[in-house]
Short mmCIF file of C-alpha atoms in Angstrom, two decimals:
data_model
loop_
_atom_site.label_atom_id
_atom_site.label_comp_id
_atom_site.label_asym_id
_atom_site.label_seq_id
_atom_site.Cartn_x
_atom_site.Cartn_y
_atom_site.Cartn_z
CA MET A 1 0.00 0.00 0.00
CA LYS A 2 2.86 2.30 0.86
CA THR A 3 4.48 1.60 -2.50
CA LYS A 4 1.23 2.30 -4.30
CA ALA A 5 0.91 5.67 -2.50
CA ILE A 6 4.50 6.59 -3.32
CA LEU A 7 3.96 5.69 -6.99
CA THR A 8 0.76 7.71 -7.10
CA ILE A 9 2.45 10.72 -5.54
CA GLY A 10 5.43 10.26 -7.85
CA ALA A 11 3.14 10.09 -10.88
CA ALA A 12 1.38 13.26 -9.75
CA VAL A 13 4.70 15.08 -9.35
CA VAL A 14 5.86 13.91 -12.78
CA ALA A 15 2.53 14.96 -14.32
CA LEU A 16 2.74 18.35 -12.63
CA TYR A 17 6.34 18.81 -13.72
CA SER A 18 5.57 17.81 -17.30
CA CYS A 19 2.78 20.41 -17.43
CA ASP A 20 5.21 23.02 -16.17
CA THR A 21 7.86 22.40 -18.83
CA LYS A 22 8.64 25.20 -21.18
CA ASN A 23 7.41 25.22 -24.75
CA TYR A 24 10.39 27.28 -25.88
CA THR A 25 14.14 27.09 -25.57
CA GLU A 26 16.91 29.63 -25.25
CA ALA A 27 17.51 29.20 -28.97
CA ASP A 28 13.89 30.27 -29.57
CA ARG A 29 14.44 33.36 -27.42
CA VAL A 30 17.57 34.29 -29.35
CA GLN A 31 15.79 33.74 -32.68
CA VAL A 32 12.67 35.80 -31.88
CA THR A 33 14.85 38.61 -30.54
CA LYS A 34 16.99 38.49 -33.67
CA ASN A 35 13.88 38.49 -35.92
CA LEU A 36 12.40 41.48 -34.11
CA GLU A 37 15.67 43.39 -34.15
CA SER A 38 16.24 42.65 -37.86
CA TYR A 39 12.75 43.88 -38.67
CA VAL A 40 13.31 47.13 -36.78
CA ASP A 41 16.64 47.55 -38.61
CA SER A 42 14.87 47.15 -41.94
CA VAL A 43 12.15 49.64 -40.94
CA GLU A 44 14.79 52.17 -39.90
CA ASN A 45 16.53 51.78 -43.26
CA ALA A 46 13.31 51.84 -45.29
CA VAL A 47 12.03 55.07 -43.77
CA LYS A 48 15.34 56.75 -44.59
CA MET A 49 15.22 55.67 -48.24
CA VAL A 50 11.56 56.03 -49.19
CA PRO A 51 9.20 58.52 -47.59
CA VAL A 52 5.89 56.83 -48.42
CA HIS A 53 4.90 53.63 -46.63
CA ASN A 54 1.88 51.55 -45.71
CA TRP A 55 2.15 52.13 -41.97
CA SER A 56 -0.60 49.68 -41.03
CA VAL A 57 1.22 46.80 -42.76
CA ILE A 58 4.47 47.77 -41.05
CA ASP A 59 2.73 47.94 -37.65
CA GLU A 60 0.96 44.60 -38.18
CA ARG A 61 4.25 42.83 -38.94
CA TYR A 62 5.97 44.43 -35.96
CA ASP A 63 3.08 43.52 -33.65
CA SER A 64 3.22 39.92 -34.86
CA LEU A 65 6.96 39.62 -34.22
CA ASP A 66 6.69 41.43 -30.88
CA SER A 67 3.81 39.23 -29.74
CA ARG A 68 5.78 36.09 -30.58
CA ALA A 69 8.83 37.39 -28.74
CA GLU A 70 6.79 38.29 -25.66
CA LYS A 71 5.23 34.83 -25.66
CA VAL A 72 8.66 33.17 -25.75
CA TYR A 73 10.04 35.46 -23.04
CA LYS A 74 7.00 34.86 -20.85
CA ASP A 75 7.19 31.10 -21.33
CA LEU A 76 10.85 31.11 -20.36
CA ASP A 77 10.03 33.48 -17.47
CA ILE A 78 12.74 35.89 -18.60
CA GLU A 79 12.65 39.65 -18.26
CA ASP A 80 14.87 41.37 -20.76
CA ASP A 81 15.28 45.07 -21.37
CA ASN A 82 16.33 44.20 -24.91
CA LEU A 83 12.70 43.95 -26.05
CA ASP A 84 11.98 47.36 -24.54
CA MET A 85 14.98 48.89 -26.31
CA ILE A 86 13.91 47.34 -29.62
CA GLU A 87 10.40 48.70 -29.13
CA GLU A 88 11.80 52.18 -28.42
CA ARG A 89 13.89 52.03 -31.61
CA TYR A 90 10.82 50.96 -33.57
CA GLU A 91 8.68 53.78 -32.19
CA VAL A 92 11.37 56.36 -32.97
CA ALA A 93 11.79 54.98 -36.51
CA ILE A 94 8.04 55.14 -37.11
CA LYS A 95 7.78 58.66 -35.67
CA ASN A 96 10.68 59.87 -37.80
CA GLY A 97 9.37 58.05 -40.86
CA LYS A 98 5.92 59.60 -40.56
CA ALA A 99 7.45 63.05 -40.07
CA GLU A 100 9.59 62.54 -43.20
CA ALA A 101 6.54 61.35 -45.14
CA GLU A 102 4.58 64.44 -44.11
CA ASN A 103 7.48 66.67 -45.06
CA PHE A 104 7.84 64.92 -48.42
CA GLU A 105 4.11 65.29 -49.12
CA ARG A 106 4.21 69.00 -48.24
CA THR A 107 7.20 69.50 -50.54
CA ALA A 108 5.57 67.52 -53.35
CA ASP A 109 2.36 69.54 -52.98
CA MET A 110 4.31 72.80 -53.05
CA HIS A 111 6.15 71.83 -56.25
CA MET A 112 2.99 70.49 -57.88
CA LYS A 113 1.07 73.69 -57.07
CA ASN A 114 3.93 75.75 -58.48
CA VAL A 115 3.86 73.77 -61.73
CA GLU A 116 0.05 73.80 -61.93
CA THR A 117 -0.08 77.55 -61.36
CA TRP A 118 2.51 78.09 -64.06
CA TRP A 119 0.68 75.70 -66.40
CA ASP A 120 -2.70 77.35 -65.82
CA LYS A 121 -1.19 80.76 -66.57
CA THR A 122 0.78 79.72 -69.66
CA SER A 123 -1.76 77.31 -71.15
CA ALA A 124 -4.16 80.27 -71.49
CA GLU A 125 -1.45 82.07 -73.48
CA ILE A 126 -1.11 79.05 -75.77
CA GLU A 127 -4.75 79.34 -76.70
CA LYS A 128 -4.10 82.96 -77.67
CA GLY A 129 -1.39 81.84 -80.08
CA ALA A 130 1.78 82.11 -78.03
CA LYS A 131 3.75 78.88 -78.37
CA ASN A 132 4.89 77.41 -75.08
CA THR A 133 8.05 75.30 -74.96
CA ALA A 134 10.20 73.76 -72.30
CA ASP A 135 12.60 76.69 -72.86
CA ASP A 136 9.91 79.09 -71.67
CA ILE A 137 9.65 77.57 -68.22
CA GLU A 138 10.54 80.02 -65.46
CA ASP A 139 13.41 79.09 -63.15
CA ALA A 140 11.23 78.40 -60.11
CA THR A 141 8.89 76.27 -62.17
CA GLN A 142 11.80 74.40 -63.74
CA GLU A 143 13.15 73.71 -60.26
CA SER A 144 9.77 72.27 -59.31
CA MET A 145 9.61 70.21 -62.52
CA ASP A 146 13.10 68.86 -61.85
CA TRP A 147 12.21 67.98 -58.25
CA LEU A 148 9.01 66.23 -59.32
CA GLU A 149 10.86 64.29 -62.02
CA LYS A 150 13.62 63.27 -59.62
CA ASN A 151 11.10 62.09 -57.00
CA PHE A 152 8.49 60.76 -59.43
CA ASP A 153 8.57 57.17 -58.09
CA LYS A 154 7.93 58.44 -54.57
CA LEU A 155 4.92 60.61 -55.49
CA ASP A 156 1.37 59.53 -54.81
CA ASP A 157 -0.67 58.40 -57.81
CA ASN A 158 -2.59 61.67 -58.09
CA SER A 159 0.59 63.76 -58.26
CA LYS A 160 2.14 61.35 -60.77
CA LYS A 161 -0.89 61.71 -63.02
CA LYS A 162 -0.88 65.52 -62.81
CA TYR A 163 2.85 65.66 -63.54
CA GLU A 164 2.52 63.29 -66.52
CA ASP A 165 -0.41 65.26 -67.94
CA ILE A 166 1.46 68.56 -67.75
CA THR A 167 4.72 67.19 -69.20
CA LEU A 168 2.83 65.45 -72.00
CA LYS A 169 0.97 68.64 -72.91
CA LEU A 170 4.19 70.64 -72.63
CA ARG A 171 5.96 68.32 -75.09
CA LYS A 172 3.04 68.49 -77.54
CA ASP A 173 3.09 72.24 -77.62
#
């Protein structure tokens, strides 16, 4: 009877211990941290190179990686400031990226308005018989045209269309 009780208690302890085992390993922790850090690195680089992004997609991917990392850390019962530092870097990158995007959009709008104003003024003259050529573009307008051409791939679709329409009409005339 004593042996049966010891075996029962032993089985209960083993069962309890097996339920308490970790689902993740140290290698998992290292990998999820590396994945999260690599993603933040890529976000930091991307926002420096291109001003326009789909922020919701970026946030969704970060949240997915962060959630996985937190799950692994929690399972391993580890507290690590590294995740907090990575999160801080991510938030700064997003803040800076959004500020750059807003600045880019303001600059693009300014240049587009400059070109549109010039076009509206000169296209009326064309109808009166004055021929308009690329040589007739004023310096400030040419600067705007150059900026728009240089940043064409980064413009929103509406600005691209406006720019293409004006340059096409300008070449025809």
